[in-house]
Short mmCIF file of C-alpha atoms (C1' of nucleotides) in Angstrom, two decimals:
data_model
loop_
_atom_site.label_atom_id
_atom_site.label_comp_id
_atom_site.label_asym_id
_atom_site.label_seq_id
_atom_site.Cartn_x
_atom_site.Cartn_y
_atom_site.Cartn_z
CA MET A 1 -153.78 -158.60 -112.33
CA THR A 2 -150.22 -158.97 -113.37
CA GLY A 3 -149.44 -155.59 -114.85
CA ARG A 4 -150.65 -154.00 -118.24
CA ALA A 5 -148.15 -155.86 -120.29
CA ALA A 6 -149.53 -159.33 -119.43
CA ARG A 7 -153.10 -158.14 -120.08
CA THR A 8 -152.36 -156.71 -123.43
CA LYS A 9 -153.01 -159.15 -126.32
CA LYS A 10 -150.67 -157.75 -128.88
CA ARG A 11 -147.21 -156.72 -127.31
CA THR A 12 -145.04 -154.33 -129.20
CA ARG A 13 -141.44 -155.05 -130.04
CA ILE A 14 -140.31 -152.73 -127.24
CA GLN A 15 -142.37 -154.58 -124.77
CA VAL A 16 -141.26 -157.98 -125.67
CA GLY A 17 -137.58 -156.89 -125.64
CA ASN A 18 -137.95 -155.12 -122.36
CA GLU A 19 -139.85 -158.01 -120.64
CA GLU A 20 -137.02 -160.36 -121.79
CA ARG A 21 -134.28 -158.06 -120.39
CA ILE A 22 -136.25 -157.77 -117.06
CA LEU A 23 -136.62 -161.47 -116.73
CA ASP A 24 -132.82 -162.02 -117.69
CA ALA A 25 -131.81 -159.48 -114.95
CA ALA A 26 -134.35 -161.00 -112.44
CA LEU A 27 -132.68 -164.41 -113.11
CA ALA A 28 -129.28 -163.04 -112.31
CA VAL A 29 -130.46 -161.27 -109.04
CA PHE A 30 -132.80 -163.74 -107.67
CA SER A 31 -130.52 -166.75 -108.25
CA ARG A 32 -127.83 -165.00 -106.39
CA TYR A 33 -129.52 -163.36 -103.46
CA GLY A 34 -132.84 -165.35 -103.15
CA TYR A 35 -136.39 -163.81 -103.42
CA ARG A 36 -136.24 -161.66 -100.34
CA GLY A 37 -132.53 -160.80 -100.86
CA GLY A 38 -133.10 -159.50 -104.27
CA THR A 39 -134.32 -155.89 -104.83
CA ILE A 40 -136.19 -154.24 -107.74
CA ASP A 41 -133.41 -151.48 -107.81
CA GLN A 42 -130.94 -154.14 -108.61
CA ILE A 43 -133.04 -155.76 -111.19
CA ALA A 44 -133.90 -152.42 -112.84
CA ALA A 45 -130.24 -151.34 -112.79
CA ARG A 46 -129.15 -154.59 -114.50
CA ALA A 47 -131.90 -154.42 -117.07
CA GLY A 48 -130.73 -150.87 -117.94
CA MET A 49 -134.00 -149.08 -117.01
CA SER A 50 -135.29 -147.08 -114.19
CA LYS A 51 -137.27 -148.70 -111.33
CA PRO A 52 -140.59 -147.03 -112.32
CA ASN A 53 -140.08 -148.11 -115.79
CA LEU A 54 -139.65 -151.64 -114.70
CA LEU A 55 -142.74 -151.46 -112.47
CA TYR A 56 -144.74 -150.49 -115.57
CA TYR A 57 -143.98 -153.98 -116.90
CA TYR A 58 -144.38 -155.85 -113.78
CA ARG A 59 -146.48 -154.21 -111.00
CA ARG A 60 -144.90 -155.97 -108.05
CA LYS A 61 -141.75 -157.77 -107.16
CA LYS A 62 -143.68 -161.07 -106.71
CA ASP A 63 -144.89 -160.85 -110.40
CA ILE A 64 -141.39 -160.60 -111.64
CA TYR A 65 -140.40 -163.49 -109.54
CA VAL A 66 -143.39 -165.76 -110.62
CA ALA A 67 -142.68 -164.90 -114.43
CA VAL A 68 -139.08 -165.87 -114.34
CA LEU A 69 -139.86 -168.96 -112.34
CA GLU A 70 -142.43 -169.93 -114.91
CA ARG A 71 -139.97 -169.15 -117.82
CA THR A 72 -137.43 -171.61 -116.50
CA LEU A 73 -139.77 -174.41 -115.46
CA THR A 74 -140.01 -175.83 -118.76
CA MET A 75 -136.33 -176.12 -119.19
CA TRP A 76 -136.22 -177.78 -115.94
CA LEU A 77 -138.68 -180.41 -116.54
CA ALA A 78 -137.92 -181.26 -120.14
CA PRO A 79 -134.80 -183.48 -120.06
CA LEU A 80 -136.38 -186.21 -117.91
CA GLU A 81 -139.36 -186.29 -120.41
CA SER A 82 -137.18 -187.46 -123.00
CA LEU A 83 -136.14 -190.61 -121.10
CA ASP A 84 -137.61 -193.19 -123.64
CA ALA A 85 -138.89 -196.54 -122.46
CA ALA A 86 -138.23 -197.97 -125.92
CA GLY A 87 -134.76 -197.08 -126.05
CA ASP A 88 -131.62 -198.90 -124.66
CA PRO A 89 -131.56 -198.50 -120.74
CA GLN A 90 -127.97 -197.77 -120.29
CA GLU A 91 -127.98 -195.53 -123.28
CA GLU A 92 -131.06 -193.60 -122.11
CA VAL A 93 -129.69 -192.99 -118.70
CA ARG A 94 -126.34 -191.92 -120.10
CA ARG A 95 -128.04 -189.49 -122.31
CA TYR A 96 -130.12 -188.02 -119.59
CA VAL A 97 -127.04 -187.60 -117.19
CA ARG A 98 -125.24 -185.71 -120.16
CA ARG A 99 -128.14 -183.47 -120.80
CA LYS A 100 -128.59 -182.65 -117.20
CA LEU A 101 -124.94 -181.74 -116.90
CA ALA A 102 -124.99 -179.79 -120.03
CA LEU A 103 -127.91 -177.67 -118.62
CA SER A 104 -125.75 -177.09 -115.59
CA ARG A 105 -123.05 -175.72 -117.70
CA SER A 106 -125.16 -173.69 -120.09
CA HIS A 107 -127.69 -172.41 -117.56
CA PRO A 108 -126.31 -172.43 -114.10
CA GLU A 109 -128.41 -169.48 -113.02
CA ALA A 110 -131.53 -171.30 -113.75
CA SER A 111 -130.43 -174.22 -111.62
CA ARG A 112 -129.59 -171.79 -108.76
CA LEU A 113 -132.97 -169.94 -109.16
CA PHE A 114 -134.82 -173.24 -108.63
CA LEU A 115 -132.66 -174.20 -105.73
CA SER A 116 -133.16 -170.85 -104.21
CA GLU A 117 -136.88 -171.40 -104.38
CA ILE A 118 -136.74 -174.87 -102.98
CA LEU A 119 -134.34 -173.74 -100.24
CA GLN A 120 -137.09 -171.39 -98.98
CA GLY A 121 -139.62 -174.20 -98.88
CA ALA A 122 -140.89 -173.86 -102.50
CA PRO A 123 -143.66 -171.51 -101.45
CA LEU A 124 -144.46 -170.69 -104.98
CA LEU A 125 -143.45 -173.80 -106.81
CA ARG A 126 -144.81 -176.24 -104.32
CA PRO A 127 -148.09 -176.75 -106.19
CA LYS A 128 -146.46 -177.44 -109.44
CA LEU A 129 -143.82 -179.70 -108.08
CA GLU A 130 -146.54 -181.73 -106.18
CA GLN A 131 -148.51 -182.17 -109.22
CA GLU A 132 -146.39 -182.05 -112.42
CA LEU A 133 -143.07 -183.13 -111.21
CA ARG A 134 -144.49 -185.83 -108.96
CA ALA A 135 -146.53 -187.26 -111.78
CA GLN A 136 -143.41 -187.15 -114.06
CA VAL A 137 -141.14 -188.92 -111.49
CA ARG A 138 -143.87 -191.52 -110.92
CA ARG A 139 -143.91 -192.19 -114.79
CA LYS A 140 -140.22 -192.20 -115.29
CA ALA A 141 -139.61 -194.36 -112.08
CA ALA A 142 -141.86 -197.02 -113.52
CA VAL A 143 -139.82 -196.96 -116.74
CA LEU A 144 -136.50 -197.49 -114.78
CA GLN A 145 -138.33 -200.06 -112.69
CA GLY A 146 -139.38 -202.01 -115.79
CA TRP A 147 -135.85 -202.00 -117.09
CA MET A 148 -134.62 -203.43 -113.63
CA ASP A 149 -137.24 -206.01 -113.66
CA GLN A 150 -136.10 -207.00 -117.07
CA GLY A 151 -132.50 -207.46 -115.74
CA ARG A 152 -131.27 -204.68 -118.03
CA LEU A 153 -130.19 -202.46 -115.08
CA THR A 154 -129.02 -203.14 -111.51
CA PRO A 155 -132.07 -203.32 -109.19
CA LEU A 156 -132.21 -200.13 -107.27
CA ASP A 157 -134.87 -197.64 -105.98
CA PRO A 158 -135.64 -195.82 -109.08
CA VAL A 159 -136.73 -192.60 -107.48
CA HIS A 160 -133.60 -192.31 -105.41
CA LEU A 161 -131.64 -193.03 -108.62
CA LEU A 162 -133.26 -189.89 -110.08
CA PHE A 163 -132.47 -188.01 -107.00
CA THR A 164 -128.82 -188.96 -107.28
CA ILE A 165 -128.72 -188.09 -110.95
CA TRP A 166 -130.15 -184.55 -110.17
CA ALA A 167 -127.86 -184.04 -107.29
CA THR A 168 -124.67 -184.93 -109.15
CA THR A 169 -125.28 -182.97 -112.22
CA GLN A 170 -126.89 -179.86 -110.59
CA HIS A 171 -123.93 -179.83 -108.21
CA TYR A 172 -121.85 -178.17 -110.77
CA ALA A 173 -124.20 -175.28 -111.16
CA ASP A 174 -125.17 -174.89 -107.59
CA PHE A 175 -121.80 -175.29 -105.93
CA ASP A 176 -120.06 -173.30 -108.57
CA SER A 177 -118.30 -171.15 -106.04
CA GLN A 178 -117.14 -174.12 -103.84
CA ILE A 179 -115.79 -175.90 -106.99
CA ARG A 180 -113.92 -172.80 -107.89
CA ALA A 181 -112.47 -172.56 -104.45
CA VAL A 182 -111.26 -176.09 -104.56
CA LEU A 183 -110.03 -176.38 -108.18
CA GLY A 184 -109.00 -172.75 -108.82
CA ARG A 185 -110.98 -169.58 -109.85
CA ASP A 186 -111.16 -170.50 -113.65
CA ALA A 187 -111.93 -174.08 -113.18
CA MET A 188 -115.40 -174.12 -114.90
CA THR A 189 -113.93 -174.99 -118.32
CA GLU A 190 -114.96 -177.27 -120.96
CA THR A 191 -112.24 -179.89 -119.96
CA MET A 192 -113.51 -179.84 -116.36
CA PHE A 193 -117.05 -180.64 -117.39
CA GLU A 194 -115.74 -183.42 -119.58
CA THR A 195 -113.81 -184.82 -116.56
CA ALA A 196 -116.87 -184.54 -114.41
CA GLU A 197 -119.16 -186.23 -116.97
CA ALA A 198 -116.66 -189.10 -117.42
CA THR A 199 -116.36 -189.49 -113.68
CA ILE A 200 -120.00 -189.60 -113.06
CA LEU A 201 -120.69 -191.98 -115.89
CA LYS A 202 -117.97 -194.43 -114.94
CA LEU A 203 -119.00 -194.35 -111.28
CA PHE A 204 -122.79 -194.88 -112.21
CA PHE A 205 -122.14 -197.67 -114.64
CA GLU A 206 -119.10 -199.44 -113.32
CA GLY A 207 -119.22 -198.49 -109.60
CA LEU A 208 -116.11 -198.21 -107.24
CA GLY A 209 -115.97 -202.00 -106.58
CA VAL A 210 -113.15 -203.84 -108.20
CA GLU A 211 -113.20 -207.59 -108.46
CA GLY A 212 -110.14 -209.42 -107.62
CA MET B 1 -115.31 -154.53 -82.44
CA THR B 2 -117.69 -157.45 -82.42
CA GLY B 3 -119.71 -156.64 -79.64
CA ARG B 4 -119.23 -156.60 -75.87
CA ALA B 5 -119.87 -160.29 -75.41
CA ALA B 6 -117.14 -161.27 -77.65
CA ARG B 7 -114.60 -159.03 -75.77
CA THR B 8 -115.47 -160.35 -72.51
CA LYS B 9 -113.03 -163.09 -71.31
CA LYS B 10 -115.34 -164.74 -68.87
CA ARG B 11 -118.77 -165.21 -69.93
CA THR B 12 -121.66 -165.79 -67.65
CA ARG B 13 -124.16 -168.53 -67.78
CA ILE B 14 -126.72 -166.07 -69.13
CA GLN B 15 -124.47 -165.02 -71.96
CA VAL B 16 -123.50 -168.51 -72.97
CA GLY B 17 -127.14 -169.52 -73.04
CA ASN B 18 -128.41 -166.51 -74.91
CA GLU B 19 -125.56 -166.63 -77.43
CA GLU B 20 -126.52 -170.13 -78.19
CA ARG B 21 -130.16 -169.36 -78.60
CA ILE B 22 -129.41 -166.42 -80.90
CA LEU B 23 -127.12 -168.65 -83.09
CA ASP B 24 -129.70 -171.48 -83.27
CA ALA B 25 -132.30 -168.81 -84.34
CA ALA B 26 -129.89 -167.25 -86.77
CA LEU B 27 -129.15 -170.62 -88.29
CA ALA B 28 -132.93 -171.32 -88.95
CA VAL B 29 -133.51 -167.80 -90.37
CA PHE B 30 -130.38 -167.53 -92.59
CA SER B 31 -130.61 -171.04 -93.97
CA ARG B 32 -134.07 -170.45 -95.10
CA TYR B 33 -133.91 -166.76 -96.45
CA GLY B 34 -130.23 -166.24 -97.07
CA TYR B 35 -128.18 -163.56 -95.51
CA ARG B 36 -129.74 -160.73 -97.13
CA GLY B 37 -133.25 -162.16 -96.82
CA GLY B 38 -133.05 -162.87 -93.18
CA THR B 39 -133.86 -160.12 -90.76
CA ILE B 40 -132.68 -159.35 -87.15
CA ASP B 41 -136.17 -158.93 -86.12
CA GLN B 42 -136.89 -162.64 -87.24
CA ILE B 43 -133.93 -163.84 -85.37
CA ALA B 44 -134.72 -162.00 -82.28
CA ALA B 45 -138.40 -163.26 -82.25
CA ARG B 46 -137.14 -166.82 -82.76
CA ALA B 47 -134.63 -166.48 -80.00
CA GLY B 48 -137.28 -165.14 -77.78
CA MET B 49 -135.68 -161.80 -77.06
CA SER B 50 -136.11 -158.17 -78.10
CA LYS B 51 -134.00 -156.87 -81.03
CA PRO B 52 -131.99 -154.46 -78.88
CA ASN B 53 -131.25 -157.25 -76.55
CA LEU B 54 -130.04 -159.36 -79.40
CA LEU B 55 -127.96 -156.49 -80.57
CA TYR B 56 -126.31 -156.36 -77.08
CA TYR B 57 -124.70 -159.74 -77.97
CA TYR B 58 -124.00 -159.10 -81.51
CA ARG B 59 -123.69 -155.46 -82.63
CA ARG B 60 -124.22 -156.07 -86.21
CA LYS B 61 -126.20 -158.47 -88.42
CA LYS B 62 -122.98 -159.58 -90.10
CA ASP B 63 -121.58 -160.42 -86.74
CA ILE B 64 -124.35 -162.89 -86.11
CA TYR B 65 -123.98 -164.43 -89.64
CA VAL B 66 -120.18 -164.90 -89.26
CA ALA B 67 -120.64 -166.51 -85.74
CA VAL B 68 -123.17 -169.08 -87.00
CA LEU B 69 -121.09 -169.83 -90.11
CA GLU B 70 -118.00 -170.40 -88.07
CA ARG B 71 -119.85 -172.49 -85.49
CA THR B 72 -120.96 -174.89 -88.27
CA LEU B 73 -117.80 -175.04 -90.21
CA THR B 74 -116.36 -177.71 -87.97
CA MET B 75 -119.05 -180.00 -88.40
CA TRP B 76 -118.85 -179.44 -92.13
CA LEU B 77 -115.25 -180.30 -92.47
CA ALA B 78 -115.07 -183.09 -89.93
CA PRO B 79 -116.23 -186.29 -91.66
CA LEU B 80 -113.90 -186.08 -94.64
CA GLU B 81 -111.02 -185.67 -92.23
CA SER B 82 -111.76 -189.24 -90.88
CA LEU B 83 -111.12 -190.90 -94.23
CA ASP B 84 -108.25 -193.15 -93.16
CA ALA B 85 -105.60 -194.07 -95.68
CA ALA B 86 -104.77 -197.11 -93.39
CA GLY B 87 -108.28 -198.41 -93.60
CA ASP B 88 -110.02 -200.64 -96.18
CA PRO B 89 -110.90 -198.44 -99.28
CA GLN B 90 -114.46 -199.48 -99.76
CA GLU B 91 -115.08 -199.53 -96.09
CA GLU B 92 -113.74 -196.12 -95.62
CA VAL B 93 -115.72 -194.73 -98.59
CA ARG B 94 -118.78 -196.39 -97.34
CA ARG B 95 -118.51 -194.90 -93.91
CA TYR B 96 -117.89 -191.58 -95.25
CA VAL B 97 -121.05 -191.73 -97.29
CA ARG B 98 -122.98 -192.88 -94.34
CA ARG B 99 -121.66 -190.04 -92.13
CA LYS B 100 -122.42 -187.34 -94.65
CA LEU B 101 -125.97 -188.78 -95.10
CA ALA B 102 -126.46 -188.90 -91.24
CA LEU B 103 -125.25 -185.31 -91.02
CA SER B 104 -127.89 -184.38 -93.79
CA ARG B 105 -130.67 -186.06 -91.58
CA SER B 106 -129.64 -184.57 -88.35
CA HIS B 107 -128.46 -181.10 -89.32
CA PRO B 108 -130.32 -180.18 -92.53
CA GLU B 109 -130.23 -176.46 -91.64
CA ALA B 110 -126.34 -176.44 -91.32
CA SER B 111 -126.29 -177.95 -94.82
CA ARG B 112 -128.59 -175.27 -96.28
CA LEU B 113 -126.69 -172.51 -94.52
CA PHE B 114 -123.51 -173.33 -96.18
CA LEU B 115 -125.41 -173.88 -99.37
CA SER B 116 -126.91 -170.36 -99.11
CA GLU B 117 -123.43 -168.80 -98.52
CA ILE B 118 -122.09 -170.71 -101.55
CA LEU B 119 -125.02 -169.62 -103.68
CA GLN B 120 -124.16 -166.04 -103.14
CA GLY B 121 -120.73 -166.61 -104.17
CA ALA B 122 -119.25 -167.47 -100.74
CA PRO B 123 -118.28 -163.90 -99.96
CA LEU B 124 -117.49 -164.71 -96.38
CA LEU B 125 -116.40 -168.27 -96.59
CA ARG B 126 -114.30 -168.18 -99.64
CA PRO B 127 -110.87 -167.69 -98.02
CA LYS B 128 -111.60 -170.54 -95.72
CA LEU B 129 -112.65 -172.74 -98.69
CA GLU B 130 -109.76 -171.70 -100.71
CA GLN B 131 -107.35 -172.56 -97.86
CA GLU B 132 -108.71 -175.27 -95.51
CA LEU B 133 -111.17 -177.01 -97.77
CA ARG B 134 -108.92 -176.99 -100.87
CA ALA B 135 -105.94 -178.38 -98.78
CA GLN B 136 -108.08 -181.08 -97.17
CA VAL B 137 -109.45 -182.18 -100.56
CA ARG B 138 -105.99 -182.26 -102.03
CA ARG B 139 -104.87 -184.58 -99.13
CA LYS B 140 -107.95 -186.88 -99.30
CA ALA B 141 -107.84 -187.00 -103.07
CA ALA B 142 -104.35 -188.26 -102.82
CA VAL B 143 -105.54 -190.96 -100.50
CA LEU B 144 -108.28 -192.17 -102.86
CA GLN B 145 -105.75 -191.88 -105.83
CA GLY B 146 -103.34 -194.08 -103.91
CA TRP B 147 -106.16 -196.73 -103.47
CA MET B 148 -106.93 -196.51 -107.09
CA ASP B 149 -103.34 -197.02 -108.17
CA GLN B 150 -103.19 -200.15 -105.90
CA GLY B 151 -106.12 -201.46 -107.81
CA ARG B 152 -108.34 -201.35 -104.78
CA LEU B 153 -110.93 -198.82 -106.22
CA THR B 154 -112.03 -198.31 -109.77
CA PRO B 155 -109.74 -195.62 -111.28
CA LEU B 156 -111.67 -192.31 -111.29
CA ASP B 157 -110.98 -188.66 -110.83
CA PRO B 158 -110.74 -188.53 -107.00
CA VAL B 159 -111.89 -184.97 -106.64
CA HIS B 160 -114.91 -185.39 -108.70
CA LEU B 161 -115.71 -188.44 -106.70
CA LEU B 162 -115.74 -186.34 -103.60
CA PHE B 163 -117.90 -183.81 -105.27
CA THR B 164 -120.37 -186.62 -106.25
CA ILE B 165 -120.42 -187.93 -102.69
CA TRP B 166 -121.09 -184.39 -101.38
CA ALA B 167 -123.83 -183.92 -103.90
CA THR B 168 -125.77 -187.01 -103.42
CA THR B 169 -125.65 -186.94 -99.62
CA GLN B 170 -126.40 -183.16 -99.20
CA HIS B 171 -129.13 -183.29 -101.65
CA TYR B 172 -131.35 -184.89 -98.90
CA ALA B 173 -130.95 -181.78 -96.76
CA ASP B 174 -130.82 -179.11 -99.49
CA PHE B 175 -133.71 -180.33 -101.62
CA ASP B 176 -135.84 -181.30 -98.65
CA SER B 177 -138.83 -179.43 -100.08
CA GLN B 178 -138.50 -180.98 -103.44
CA ILE B 179 -138.25 -184.44 -102.00
CA ARG B 180 -141.22 -184.03 -99.87
CA ALA B 181 -143.16 -182.68 -102.94
CA VAL B 182 -142.34 -185.90 -104.83
CA LEU B 183 -142.60 -188.39 -102.03
CA GLY B 184 -145.26 -186.89 -99.93
CA ARG B 185 -145.10 -184.34 -97.15
CA ASP B 186 -144.11 -186.62 -94.42
CA ALA B 187 -141.41 -188.45 -96.50
CA MET B 188 -138.38 -187.58 -94.49
CA THR B 189 -138.58 -190.68 -92.24
CA GLU B 190 -135.90 -192.96 -90.95
CA THR B 191 -136.97 -195.65 -93.59
CA MET B 192 -136.57 -193.19 -96.42
CA PHE B 193 -133.00 -192.41 -95.38
CA GLU B 194 -132.18 -196.06 -95.19
CA THR B 195 -133.49 -196.55 -98.70
CA ALA B 196 -131.62 -193.51 -99.84
CA GLU B 197 -128.33 -194.86 -98.27
CA ALA B 198 -128.86 -198.38 -99.80
CA THR B 199 -129.47 -196.79 -103.16
CA ILE B 200 -126.51 -194.58 -103.05
CA LEU B 201 -124.19 -197.32 -101.87
CA LYS B 202 -125.23 -199.81 -104.19
CA LEU B 203 -125.02 -197.48 -107.14
CA PHE B 204 -121.66 -196.33 -106.08
CA PHE B 205 -120.13 -199.74 -105.53
CA GLU B 206 -121.98 -201.91 -107.97
CA GLY B 207 -123.04 -199.37 -110.59
CA LEU B 208 -126.02 -199.68 -113.00
CA GLY B 209 -124.31 -201.99 -115.47
CA VAL B 210 -125.42 -205.52 -115.47
CA GLU B 211 -123.32 -208.20 -117.11
CA GLY B 212 -124.97 -210.64 -119.45
"C1'" DG C 1 -123.54 -156.63 -66.28
"C1'" DT C 2 -127.98 -157.01 -68.72
"C1'" DC C 3 -131.93 -155.57 -70.76
"C1'" DT C 4 -135.66 -151.97 -72.38
"C1'" DA C 5 -137.44 -148.07 -74.77
"C1'" DT C 6 -136.96 -145.16 -78.24
"C1'" DA C 7 -135.18 -142.98 -82.21
"C1'" DC C 8 -133.41 -142.39 -86.74
"C1'" DA C 9 -131.42 -142.78 -91.36
"C1'" DA C 10 -131.42 -145.70 -95.23
"C1'" DT C 11 -133.57 -148.56 -98.27
"C1'" DG C 12 -137.33 -150.84 -100.37
"C1'" DA C 13 -142.05 -151.56 -102.30
"C1'" DT C 14 -146.10 -149.70 -103.84
"C1'" DA C 15 -149.40 -146.01 -105.36
"C1'" DG C 16 -150.78 -142.35 -107.97
"C1'" DA C 17 -149.96 -137.95 -110.43
"C1'" DC C 18 -148.06 -136.18 -114.73
"C1'" DG D 1 -144.83 -144.42 -120.87
"C1'" DT D 2 -142.34 -141.83 -117.11
"C1'" DC D 3 -141.43 -139.56 -112.72
"C1'" DT D 4 -142.59 -138.23 -107.80
"C1'" DA D 5 -144.53 -139.11 -103.41
"C1'" DT D 6 -145.61 -141.96 -99.77
"C1'" DC D 7 -145.35 -145.65 -96.48
"C1'" DA D 8 -143.51 -149.81 -94.17
"C1'" DT D 9 -139.46 -152.18 -93.09
"C1'" DT D 10 -134.77 -152.72 -91.74
"C1'" DG D 11 -130.38 -151.98 -89.78
"C1'" DT D 12 -128.10 -149.35 -86.42
"C1'" DA D 13 -127.49 -146.07 -82.56
"C1'" DT D 14 -128.32 -143.87 -78.03
"C1'" DA D 15 -129.95 -143.19 -73.31
"C1'" DG D 16 -131.08 -145.16 -69.37
"C1'" DA D 17 -133.51 -148.60 -66.00
"C1'" DC D 18 -132.87 -152.74 -63.53
#
DNA sequence: GTCTATACAATGATAGAC
DNA sequence: GTCTATCATTGTATAGAC
């Protein structure tokens, strides 16, 4: 049982609207303080409703957390899926890096929510990661490996290549505060993301080594 | 007032030992659940002492958190400091990547503790980051820029290069659970770290691009 | 100086009445 | 659909024994 709202077949306009506001608020709170650190009071206040009213929609704290995790999982897995074996290797990788970086810019809280869950040992997400993510990585690593075997990409461990792409792009969402501390409080600008993208792509495709 | 122990000039052997056990326990708890998610009870249990006894050494929860953050800050900033302008550029960068990755392997909890603090917006660490880290990054970015100007490294934004190095190496500590989910539960082996190191270094120095 | 027992106020999560 | 009541947990404080 996950609350009345989830059981009801036809949801009213008010229900849909309120559930969205709750999940938006939950995303903000949980991504900042973690599951245990976030409180229902905070979420209710941010969603502009009373705690009891919020609990009418989601009976328990965990239900809210699960719902917001599920809602963002799709977004999380989508970009890698579009890596196309039929496309040009370098262009495909380039496009993937760009999409991931764009997501870090447009949805930093989603990135931090997943990170927060993973930091805790992924107690709720583990099954999904071990099944869906694992299978997806296996498939896409095979695509990368194929390109390497054909001599169209430098031969590398394809799984660790994916880890490296995730790490570098998500860094700009997850380490937001640190980047601001180093570059200045209003550092997260369009220009900065363009510099980041150019740096990452040049590093990944040309490398640091200079011949001569 | 930060507790009696902190005021005392000469600490007994018992004090030193207990404070260490407390900070070790606090590292484990806070790195997993965050500051707000971690409880004094958990820390006390893990340190093998009663809660009142723990509070004899650190009067408030925040005092424990500050102490463990301070203790790990040195380790955090040390590797970059050793980047030597007089050394060989490629060898210096290589060594830095290796040191950071080794730290992710040997002290994953320290990495996660800082990440957790940064995720929350770095409320306690911000001053230090804006001063010490910022200054250090500025100095070391200048070193990298110098090497690039001399044509000894591919010209890139040196600050974002540092971000990329941090991201890729710390990923193996911070995303521990995700890596296990993808590679198998007992994935964090010596061999795996060797593969990671080889992949990162090859990517950084040779790049993905193949000529021909 | 070191540790235990106990208490208490605040907050949070949940259940049930209206 | 909304509000009140309840109960466990948590952070903090105090008194006193070893």
